[in-house]
Short mmCIF file of C-alpha atoms in Angstrom, two decimals:
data_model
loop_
_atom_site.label_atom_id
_atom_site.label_comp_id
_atom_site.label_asym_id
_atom_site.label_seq_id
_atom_site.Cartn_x
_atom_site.Cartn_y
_atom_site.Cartn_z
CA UNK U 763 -57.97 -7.73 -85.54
CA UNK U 764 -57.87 -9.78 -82.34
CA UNK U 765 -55.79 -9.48 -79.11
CA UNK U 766 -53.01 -11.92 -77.95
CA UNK U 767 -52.74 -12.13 -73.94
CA UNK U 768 -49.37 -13.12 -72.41
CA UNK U 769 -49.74 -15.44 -69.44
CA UNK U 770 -46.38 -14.98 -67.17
CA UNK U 771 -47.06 -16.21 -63.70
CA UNK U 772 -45.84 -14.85 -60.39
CA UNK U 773 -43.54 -16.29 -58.46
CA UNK U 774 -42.73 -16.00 -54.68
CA UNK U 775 -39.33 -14.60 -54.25
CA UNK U 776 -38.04 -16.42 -50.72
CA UNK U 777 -35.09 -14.55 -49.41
CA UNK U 778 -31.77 -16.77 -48.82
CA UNK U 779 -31.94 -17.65 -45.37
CA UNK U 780 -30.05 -19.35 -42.35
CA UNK U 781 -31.27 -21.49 -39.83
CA UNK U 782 -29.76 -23.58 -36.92
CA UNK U 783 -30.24 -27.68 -37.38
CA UNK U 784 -33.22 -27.39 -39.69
CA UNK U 785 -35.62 -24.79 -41.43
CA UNK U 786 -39.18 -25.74 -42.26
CA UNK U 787 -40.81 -24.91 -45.76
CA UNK U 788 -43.02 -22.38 -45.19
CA UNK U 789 -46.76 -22.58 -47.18
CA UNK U 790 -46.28 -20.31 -50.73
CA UNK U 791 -49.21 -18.93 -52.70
CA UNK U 792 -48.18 -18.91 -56.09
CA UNK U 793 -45.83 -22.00 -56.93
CA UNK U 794 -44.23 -25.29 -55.49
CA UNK U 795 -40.76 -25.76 -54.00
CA UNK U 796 -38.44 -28.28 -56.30
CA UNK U 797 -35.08 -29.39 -55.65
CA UNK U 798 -33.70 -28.82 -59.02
CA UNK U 799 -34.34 -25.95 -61.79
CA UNK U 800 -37.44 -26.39 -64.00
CA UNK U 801 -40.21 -28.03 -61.90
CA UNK U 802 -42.24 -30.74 -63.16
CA UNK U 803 -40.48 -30.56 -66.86
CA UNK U 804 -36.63 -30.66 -65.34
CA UNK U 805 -34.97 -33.05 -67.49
CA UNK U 806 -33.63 -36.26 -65.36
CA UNK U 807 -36.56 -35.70 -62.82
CA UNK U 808 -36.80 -33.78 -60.25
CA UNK U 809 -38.51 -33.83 -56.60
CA UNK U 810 -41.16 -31.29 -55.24
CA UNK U 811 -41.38 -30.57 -51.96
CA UNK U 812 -44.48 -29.07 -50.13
CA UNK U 813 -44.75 -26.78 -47.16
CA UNK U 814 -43.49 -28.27 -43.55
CA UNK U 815 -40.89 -30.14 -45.29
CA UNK U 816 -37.89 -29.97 -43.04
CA UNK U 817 -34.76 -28.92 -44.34
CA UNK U 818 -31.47 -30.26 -42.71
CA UNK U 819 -28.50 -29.48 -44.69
CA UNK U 820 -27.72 -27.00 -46.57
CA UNK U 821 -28.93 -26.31 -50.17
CA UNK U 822 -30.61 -24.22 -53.02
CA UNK U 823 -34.30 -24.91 -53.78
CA UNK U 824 -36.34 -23.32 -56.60
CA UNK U 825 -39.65 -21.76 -56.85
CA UNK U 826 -42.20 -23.28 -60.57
CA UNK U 827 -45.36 -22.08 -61.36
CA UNK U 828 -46.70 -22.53 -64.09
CA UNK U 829 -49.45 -20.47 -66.11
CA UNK U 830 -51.82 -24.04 -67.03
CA UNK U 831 -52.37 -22.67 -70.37
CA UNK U 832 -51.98 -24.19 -73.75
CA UNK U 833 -48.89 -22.87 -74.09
CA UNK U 834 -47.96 -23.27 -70.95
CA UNK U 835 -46.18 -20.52 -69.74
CA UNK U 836 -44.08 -20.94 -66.32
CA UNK U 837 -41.97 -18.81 -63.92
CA UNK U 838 -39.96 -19.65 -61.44
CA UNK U 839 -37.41 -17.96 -58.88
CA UNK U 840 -34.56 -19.94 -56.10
CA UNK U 841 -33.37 -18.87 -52.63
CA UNK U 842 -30.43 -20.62 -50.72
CA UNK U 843 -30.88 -22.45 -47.25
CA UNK U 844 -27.93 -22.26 -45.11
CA UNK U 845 -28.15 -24.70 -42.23
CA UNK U 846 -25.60 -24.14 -39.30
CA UNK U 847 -25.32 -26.03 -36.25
CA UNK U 848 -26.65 -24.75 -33.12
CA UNK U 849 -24.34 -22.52 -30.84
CA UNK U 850 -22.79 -24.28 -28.16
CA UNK U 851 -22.20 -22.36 -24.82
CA UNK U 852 -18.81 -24.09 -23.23
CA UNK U 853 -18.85 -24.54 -19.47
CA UNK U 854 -16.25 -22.50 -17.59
CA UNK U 855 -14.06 -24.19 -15.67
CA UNK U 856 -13.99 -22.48 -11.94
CA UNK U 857 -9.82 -22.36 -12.42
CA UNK U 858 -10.58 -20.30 -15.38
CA UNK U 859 -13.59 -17.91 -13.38
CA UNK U 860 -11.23 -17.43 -10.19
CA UNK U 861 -9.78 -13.92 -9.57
CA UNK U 862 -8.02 -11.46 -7.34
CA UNK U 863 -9.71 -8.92 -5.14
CA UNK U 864 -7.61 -6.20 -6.33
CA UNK U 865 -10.44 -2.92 -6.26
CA UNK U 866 -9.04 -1.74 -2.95
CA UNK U 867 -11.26 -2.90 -0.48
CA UNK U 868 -10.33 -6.72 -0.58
CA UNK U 869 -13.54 -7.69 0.82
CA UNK U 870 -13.37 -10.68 -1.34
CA UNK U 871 -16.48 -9.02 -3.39
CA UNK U 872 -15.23 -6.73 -6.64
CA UNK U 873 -17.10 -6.44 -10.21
CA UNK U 874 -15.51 -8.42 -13.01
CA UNK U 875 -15.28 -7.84 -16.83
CA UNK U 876 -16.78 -11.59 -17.44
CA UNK U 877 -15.91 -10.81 -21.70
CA UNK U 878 -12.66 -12.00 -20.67
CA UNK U 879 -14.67 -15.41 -20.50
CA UNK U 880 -15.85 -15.12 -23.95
CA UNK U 881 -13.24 -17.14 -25.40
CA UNK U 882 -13.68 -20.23 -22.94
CA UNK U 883 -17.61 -20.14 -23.57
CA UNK U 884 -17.36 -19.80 -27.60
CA UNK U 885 -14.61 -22.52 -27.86
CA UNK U 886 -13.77 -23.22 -31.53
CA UNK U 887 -16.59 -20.64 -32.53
CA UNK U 888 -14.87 -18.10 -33.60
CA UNK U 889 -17.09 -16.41 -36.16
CA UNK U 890 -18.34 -12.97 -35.44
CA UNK U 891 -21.87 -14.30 -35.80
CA UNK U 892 -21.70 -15.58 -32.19
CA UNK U 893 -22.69 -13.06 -29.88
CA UNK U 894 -22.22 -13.85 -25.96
CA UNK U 895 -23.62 -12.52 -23.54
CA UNK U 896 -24.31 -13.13 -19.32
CA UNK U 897 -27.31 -13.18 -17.29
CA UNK U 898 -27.94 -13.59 -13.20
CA UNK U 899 -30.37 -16.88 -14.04
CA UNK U 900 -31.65 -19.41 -16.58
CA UNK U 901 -34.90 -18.25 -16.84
CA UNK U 902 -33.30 -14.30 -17.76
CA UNK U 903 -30.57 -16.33 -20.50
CA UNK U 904 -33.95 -17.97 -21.73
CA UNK U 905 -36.38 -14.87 -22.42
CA UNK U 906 -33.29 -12.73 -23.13
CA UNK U 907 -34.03 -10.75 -19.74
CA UNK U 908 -31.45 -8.08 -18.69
CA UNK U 909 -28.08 -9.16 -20.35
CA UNK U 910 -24.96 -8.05 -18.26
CA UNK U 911 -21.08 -8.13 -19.45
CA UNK U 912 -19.68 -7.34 -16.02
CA UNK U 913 -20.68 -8.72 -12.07
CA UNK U 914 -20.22 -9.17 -8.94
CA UNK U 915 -22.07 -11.98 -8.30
CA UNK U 916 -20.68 -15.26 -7.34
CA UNK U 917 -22.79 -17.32 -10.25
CA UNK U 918 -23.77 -16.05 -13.61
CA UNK U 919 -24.94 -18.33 -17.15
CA UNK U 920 -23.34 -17.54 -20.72
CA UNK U 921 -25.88 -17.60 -23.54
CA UNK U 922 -24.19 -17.61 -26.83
CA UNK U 923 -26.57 -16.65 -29.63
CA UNK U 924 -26.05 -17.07 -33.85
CA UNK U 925 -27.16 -13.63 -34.90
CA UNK U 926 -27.16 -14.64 -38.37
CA UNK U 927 -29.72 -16.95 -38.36
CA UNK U 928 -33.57 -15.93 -38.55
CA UNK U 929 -34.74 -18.26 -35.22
CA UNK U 930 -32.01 -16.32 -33.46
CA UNK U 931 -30.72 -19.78 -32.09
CA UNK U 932 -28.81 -20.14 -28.42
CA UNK U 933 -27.15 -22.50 -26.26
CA UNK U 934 -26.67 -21.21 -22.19
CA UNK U 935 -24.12 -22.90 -20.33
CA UNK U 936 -24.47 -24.24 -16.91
CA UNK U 937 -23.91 -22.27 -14.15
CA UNK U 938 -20.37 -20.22 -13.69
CA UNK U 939 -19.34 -19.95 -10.22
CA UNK U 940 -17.27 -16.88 -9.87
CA UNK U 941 -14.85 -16.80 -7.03
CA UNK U 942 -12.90 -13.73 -6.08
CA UNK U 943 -9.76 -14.61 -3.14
CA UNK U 944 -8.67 -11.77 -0.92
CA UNK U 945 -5.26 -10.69 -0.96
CA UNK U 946 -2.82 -11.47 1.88
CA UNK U 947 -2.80 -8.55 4.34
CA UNK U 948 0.93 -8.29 5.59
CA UNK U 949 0.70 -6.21 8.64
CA UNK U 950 4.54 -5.25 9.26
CA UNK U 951 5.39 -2.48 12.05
CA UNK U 952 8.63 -0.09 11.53
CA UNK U 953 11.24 0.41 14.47
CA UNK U 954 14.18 1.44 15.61
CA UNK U 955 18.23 0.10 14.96
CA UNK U 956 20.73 1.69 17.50
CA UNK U 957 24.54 2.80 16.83
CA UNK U 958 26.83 3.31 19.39
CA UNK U 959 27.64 6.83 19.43
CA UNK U 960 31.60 6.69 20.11
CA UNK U 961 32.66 3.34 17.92
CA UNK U 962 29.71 4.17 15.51
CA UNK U 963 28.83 0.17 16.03
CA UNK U 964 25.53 -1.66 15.30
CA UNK U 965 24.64 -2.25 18.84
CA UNK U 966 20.79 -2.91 18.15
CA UNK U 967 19.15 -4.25 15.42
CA UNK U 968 15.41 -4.53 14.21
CA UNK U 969 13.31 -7.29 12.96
CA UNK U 970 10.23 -6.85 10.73
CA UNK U 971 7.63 -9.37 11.05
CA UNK U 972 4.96 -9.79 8.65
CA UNK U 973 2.57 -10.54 10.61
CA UNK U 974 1.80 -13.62 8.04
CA UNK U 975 2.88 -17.53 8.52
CA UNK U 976 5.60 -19.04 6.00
CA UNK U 977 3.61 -22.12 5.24
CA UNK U 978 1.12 -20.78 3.32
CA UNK U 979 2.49 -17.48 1.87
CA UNK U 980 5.51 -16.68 -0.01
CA UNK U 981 7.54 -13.15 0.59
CA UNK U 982 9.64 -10.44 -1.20
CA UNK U 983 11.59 -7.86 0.93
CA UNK U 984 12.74 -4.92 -1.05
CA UNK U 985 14.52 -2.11 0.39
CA UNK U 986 14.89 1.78 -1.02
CA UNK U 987 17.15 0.20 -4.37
CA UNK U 988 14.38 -2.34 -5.24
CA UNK U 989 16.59 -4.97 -3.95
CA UNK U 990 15.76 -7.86 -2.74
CA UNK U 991 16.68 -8.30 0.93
CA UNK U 992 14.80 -11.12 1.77
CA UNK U 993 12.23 -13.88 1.14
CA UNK U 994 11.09 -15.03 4.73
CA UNK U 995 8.06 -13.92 6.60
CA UNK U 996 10.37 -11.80 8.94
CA UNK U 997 13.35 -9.71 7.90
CA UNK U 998 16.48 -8.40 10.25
CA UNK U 999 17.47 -4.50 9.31
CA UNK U 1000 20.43 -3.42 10.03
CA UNK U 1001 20.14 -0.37 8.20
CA UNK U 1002 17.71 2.35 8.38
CA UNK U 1003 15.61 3.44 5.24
CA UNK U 1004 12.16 2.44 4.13
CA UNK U 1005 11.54 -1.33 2.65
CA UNK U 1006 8.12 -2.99 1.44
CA UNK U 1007 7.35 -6.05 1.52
CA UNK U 1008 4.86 -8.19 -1.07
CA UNK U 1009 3.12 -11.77 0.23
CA UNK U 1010 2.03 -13.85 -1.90
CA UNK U 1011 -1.10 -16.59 -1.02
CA UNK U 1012 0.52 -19.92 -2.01
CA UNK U 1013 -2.78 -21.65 -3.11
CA UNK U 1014 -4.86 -18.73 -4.07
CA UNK U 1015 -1.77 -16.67 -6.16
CA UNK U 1016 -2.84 -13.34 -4.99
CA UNK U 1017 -0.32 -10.92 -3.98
CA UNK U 1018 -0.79 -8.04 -1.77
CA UNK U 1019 0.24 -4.44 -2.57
CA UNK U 1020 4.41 -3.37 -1.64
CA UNK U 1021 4.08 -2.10 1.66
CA UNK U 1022 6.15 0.39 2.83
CA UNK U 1023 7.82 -0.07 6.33
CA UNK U 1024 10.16 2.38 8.12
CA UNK U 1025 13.25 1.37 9.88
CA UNK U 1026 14.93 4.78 12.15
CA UNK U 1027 18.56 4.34 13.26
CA UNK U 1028 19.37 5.95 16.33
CA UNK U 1029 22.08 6.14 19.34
CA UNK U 1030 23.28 7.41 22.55
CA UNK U 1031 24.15 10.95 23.31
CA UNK U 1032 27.38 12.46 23.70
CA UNK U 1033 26.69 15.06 26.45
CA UNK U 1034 28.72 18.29 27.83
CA UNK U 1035 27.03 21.08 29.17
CA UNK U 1036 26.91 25.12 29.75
CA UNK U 1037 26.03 26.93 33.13
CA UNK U 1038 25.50 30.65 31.46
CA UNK U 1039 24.66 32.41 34.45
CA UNK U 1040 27.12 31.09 37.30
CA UNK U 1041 27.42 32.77 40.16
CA UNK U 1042 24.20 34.03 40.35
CA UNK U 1043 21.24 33.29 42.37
CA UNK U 1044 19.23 31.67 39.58
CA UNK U 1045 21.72 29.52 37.73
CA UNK U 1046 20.60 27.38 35.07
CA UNK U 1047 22.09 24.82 32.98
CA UNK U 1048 22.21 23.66 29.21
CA UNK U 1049 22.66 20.43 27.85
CA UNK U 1050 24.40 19.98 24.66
CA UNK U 1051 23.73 16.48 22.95
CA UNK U 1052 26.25 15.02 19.97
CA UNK U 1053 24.00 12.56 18.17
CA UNK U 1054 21.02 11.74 16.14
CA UNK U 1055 19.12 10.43 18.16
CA UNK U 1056 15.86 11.38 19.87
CA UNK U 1057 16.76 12.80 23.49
CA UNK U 1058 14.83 13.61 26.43
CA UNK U 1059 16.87 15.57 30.04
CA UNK U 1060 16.50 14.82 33.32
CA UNK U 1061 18.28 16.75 36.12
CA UNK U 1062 18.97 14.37 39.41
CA UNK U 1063 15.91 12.45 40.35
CA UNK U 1064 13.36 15.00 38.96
CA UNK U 1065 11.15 14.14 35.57
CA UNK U 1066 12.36 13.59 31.98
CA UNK U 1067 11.78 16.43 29.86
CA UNK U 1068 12.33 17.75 26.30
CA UNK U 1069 13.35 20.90 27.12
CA UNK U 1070 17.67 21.35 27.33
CA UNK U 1071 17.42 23.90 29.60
CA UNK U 1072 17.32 23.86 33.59
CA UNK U 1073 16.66 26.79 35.46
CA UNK U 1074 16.94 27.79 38.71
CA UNK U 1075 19.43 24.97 39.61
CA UNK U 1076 20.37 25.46 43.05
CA UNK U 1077 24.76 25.18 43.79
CA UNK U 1078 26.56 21.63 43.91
CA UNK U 1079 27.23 19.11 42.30
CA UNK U 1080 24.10 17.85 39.85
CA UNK U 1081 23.22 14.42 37.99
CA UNK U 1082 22.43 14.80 34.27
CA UNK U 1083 20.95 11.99 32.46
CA UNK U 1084 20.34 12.08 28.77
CA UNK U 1085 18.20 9.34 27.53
CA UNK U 1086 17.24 8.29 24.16
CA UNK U 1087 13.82 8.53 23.65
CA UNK U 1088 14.09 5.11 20.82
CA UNK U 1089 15.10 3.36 23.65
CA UNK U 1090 19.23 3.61 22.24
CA UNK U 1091 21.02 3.94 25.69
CA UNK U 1092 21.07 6.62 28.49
CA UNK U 1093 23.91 9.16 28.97
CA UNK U 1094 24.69 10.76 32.40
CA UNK U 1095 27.46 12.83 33.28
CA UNK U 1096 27.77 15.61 36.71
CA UNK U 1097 27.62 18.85 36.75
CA UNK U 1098 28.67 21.19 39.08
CA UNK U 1099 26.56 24.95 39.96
CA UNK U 1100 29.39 27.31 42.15
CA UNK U 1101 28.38 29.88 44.23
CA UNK U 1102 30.23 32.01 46.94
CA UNK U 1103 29.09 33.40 49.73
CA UNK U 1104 28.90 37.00 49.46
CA UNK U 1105 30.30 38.31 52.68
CA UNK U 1106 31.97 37.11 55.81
CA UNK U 1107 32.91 38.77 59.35
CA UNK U 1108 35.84 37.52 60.92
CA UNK U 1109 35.14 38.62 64.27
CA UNK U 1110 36.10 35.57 66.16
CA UNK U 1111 32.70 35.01 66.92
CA UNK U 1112 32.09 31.64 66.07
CA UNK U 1113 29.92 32.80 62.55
CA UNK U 1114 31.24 33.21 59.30
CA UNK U 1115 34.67 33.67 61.07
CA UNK U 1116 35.94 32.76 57.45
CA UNK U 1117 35.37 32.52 53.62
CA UNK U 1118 35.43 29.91 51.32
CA UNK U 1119 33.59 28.23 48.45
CA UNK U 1120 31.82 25.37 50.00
CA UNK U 1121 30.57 24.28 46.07
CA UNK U 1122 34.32 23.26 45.47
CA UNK U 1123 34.65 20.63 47.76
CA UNK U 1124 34.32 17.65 45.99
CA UNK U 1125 36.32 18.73 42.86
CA UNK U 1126 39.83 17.85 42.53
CA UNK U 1127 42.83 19.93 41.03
CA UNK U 1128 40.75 23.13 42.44
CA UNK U 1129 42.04 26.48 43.53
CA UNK U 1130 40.74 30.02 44.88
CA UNK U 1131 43.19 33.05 44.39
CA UNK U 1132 42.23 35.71 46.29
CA UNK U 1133 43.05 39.73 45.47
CA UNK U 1134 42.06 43.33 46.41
CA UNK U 1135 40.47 45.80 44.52
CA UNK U 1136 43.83 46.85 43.22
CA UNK U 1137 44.23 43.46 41.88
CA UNK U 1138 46.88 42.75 44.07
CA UNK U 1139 47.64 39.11 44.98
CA UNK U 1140 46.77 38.17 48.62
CA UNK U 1141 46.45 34.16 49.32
CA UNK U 1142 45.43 30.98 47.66
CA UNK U 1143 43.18 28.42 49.64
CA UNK U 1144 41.86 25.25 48.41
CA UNK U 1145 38.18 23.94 49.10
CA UNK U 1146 39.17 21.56 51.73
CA UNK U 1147 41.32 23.82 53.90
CA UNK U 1148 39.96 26.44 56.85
CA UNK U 1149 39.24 29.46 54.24
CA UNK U 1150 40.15 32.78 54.08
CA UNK U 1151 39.97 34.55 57.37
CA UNK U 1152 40.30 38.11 55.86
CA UNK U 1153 44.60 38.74 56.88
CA UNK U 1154 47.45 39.63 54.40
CA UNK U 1155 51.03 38.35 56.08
CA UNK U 1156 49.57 38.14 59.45
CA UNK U 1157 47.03 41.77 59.52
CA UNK U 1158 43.49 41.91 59.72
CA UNK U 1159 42.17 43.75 56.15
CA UNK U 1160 40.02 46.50 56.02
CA UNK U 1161 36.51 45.66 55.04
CA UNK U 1162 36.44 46.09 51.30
CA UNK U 1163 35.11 44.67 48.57
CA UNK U 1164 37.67 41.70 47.41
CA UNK U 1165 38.45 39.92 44.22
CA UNK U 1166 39.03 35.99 43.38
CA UNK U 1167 39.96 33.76 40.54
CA UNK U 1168 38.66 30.15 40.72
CA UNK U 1169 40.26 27.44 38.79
CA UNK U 1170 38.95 23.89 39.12
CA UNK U 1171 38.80 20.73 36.84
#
């Protein structure tokens, strides 16, 4: 009997693998690296290659050992090498990295999403292998320190890394400069249009300024419709309502919010009046106003007020003036308080000899009928005569309490 041995060697099994720009043979234990299938015996020769070789494009290499017996047994095994060139991290151009301050606070400081760069920085690398990623300085982009995909700072570098292959290669761009621009800050200030309370005319309108220069902003007036009113940095109303206005920064391209703006119409008063309590010793008078506006009272020379109402208004004739407090004209008109005098003597003795209502002298078209009790007609006298000196046809009256009508325009 005998025994036969079987002599098979063993091979290193390299994985495939991908590298950027080169990849260097590593050392093997068991075998040689050859370009072609079959090592030393390939037929039409073949060329080894030894350990810190430098690979540069891409190929498939094989594995040959073999067993250096007399039969000469052999094994061998291949791996691809995919070579890929290195990333390359595109510079941003600062049109591309330049943004609106649109958070709110327009402080010309907000946090951006900086993936919307990605696309600049990868260029024609479109792969999915390419990862990118941002970092506050070289030195971070370098060690891989404390990757970011959204700032606020004003300069930030890309690194753009092939995750496929096995030295992880990167490229980091030169600096970015982001720049955030404000947004305009129209400032405009509502007010007041004024009608004319008897033609219903436009007697006052209102113009809106923006607050913001024409040369270097562009404007859109809207008013309640979303219509378009205007596009100067000042608009006339002529109608009340609420409008906005949008600027626009002519070399930045940042617009400002709509905002709002209120426009109040207004007018004059149409006055009359009410004396509730005449003929008493505490008259008082109401004014009654016909209008939309805003209106404030003042009796003669005394204060403005918001209250209608006068009280204690002593008798004659009275100023009213009505003004608008929007500043849409001033109403006055006169009122008169009447009052009698309660008793008389006519006595001949030089005092209240007669009776009459002193309060009714400066009216026109005025009249005082007198009567007694019984309601029977006794004389007529007018403000401006002598009175009433207490006779009927010639004869003194008793005293009596006596009636009287006044009519007066």
């Amino acid at each position: 009997s005998f025994d036969i041995t079987i002599h098979k060697p063993k091979v290193e099994t390299p994985a495939d693998v991908t590298s950027c720009v080169a990849y260097t043979l590593p050392p093997l234990k068991v075998g040689d690296y050859y370009t072609q299938s079959g090592g030393p015996n390939s037929i039409g020769g073949n060329t080894k290659l030894i350990a810190g070789d430098i690979i540069s494009t891409s190929t498939t290499l094989y594995v040959y050992a073999d067993s250096n017996t007399r039969n000469n047994c052999f094994n061998e095994k291949f791996f691809a090498i995919t070579i890929v060139p290195e990333p390359i991290a595109t510079d941003v151009p600062i049109a591309q990295s330049t943004y609106c301050d649109e958070d709110g606070i327009n402080d010309g400081i907000t946090t951006i999403d900086l993936t919307q760069l990605n696309p600049i920085v990868l260029g024609n690398q479109t792969s999915s292998e390419f990862k990118v990623e941002y970092f506050a300085s070289q030195s971070d982009a370098v060690l891989g320190n404390n990757p970011f995909l959204s700032s606020n700072l004003k300069t930030v570098f890309a690194k753009v890394t092939n995750t496929l292959t096995i030295n992880q290669c990167f490229d980091i761009s030169n600096p970015i400069t982001i720049v955030v621009n404000k947004l305009p800050e129209p400032n405009p200030l509502g007010g007041i249009i004024c009608y004319d309370n008897t033609t219903d005319a436009l007697v006052k309108t209102y113009t809106i300024d923006s607050g913001l220069d024409a040369i270097n902003y562009d404007f859109e007036w809207k008013n309640e419709t979303g219509t378009i009113v205007s596009t100067s940095n000042s608009y006339v109303a002529t109608l009340q309502g609420i409008y906005t206005i949008k600027a626009t920064n002519k070399a930045t391209g940042c617009s400002s919010a709509n905002i709002p703006v209120s426009i109040i119409a207004s007018e004059d008063a149409k006055v009359t009046y009410t004396i509730p309590n005449e003929f008493t010793n505490n008259p008082s008078i109401t004014v009654i106003t016909d209008g939309f506006g805003d209106y404030e009272y003042q009796l003669d020379n005394g204060a403005f007020q918001s209250n209608a109402v006068f009280n204690d208004v002593s008798s004659g004739t009275h100023t009213i003036t009505v003004r608008d407090k929007n500043g849409c004209g001033i109403t006055t008109v006169e009122a008169t308080i009447i009052n009698y005098p309660k008793f008389f003597s006519p006595n001949n003795d030089g005092f209240n000899d007669t009776w009459k209502i002193l309060d009714l002298e400066n009216l026109q078209n005025t009249n005082v009928q007198i009567y007694d009790r019984f309601g029977k007609f006794l004389t007529e006298i007018t403000p401006n005569g002598n009175g009433w000196d207490g006779t009927f046809n010639g004869q003194k009256l008793p005293a009596t309490d006596y009636w009287f009508i006044v009519t007066y325009e």
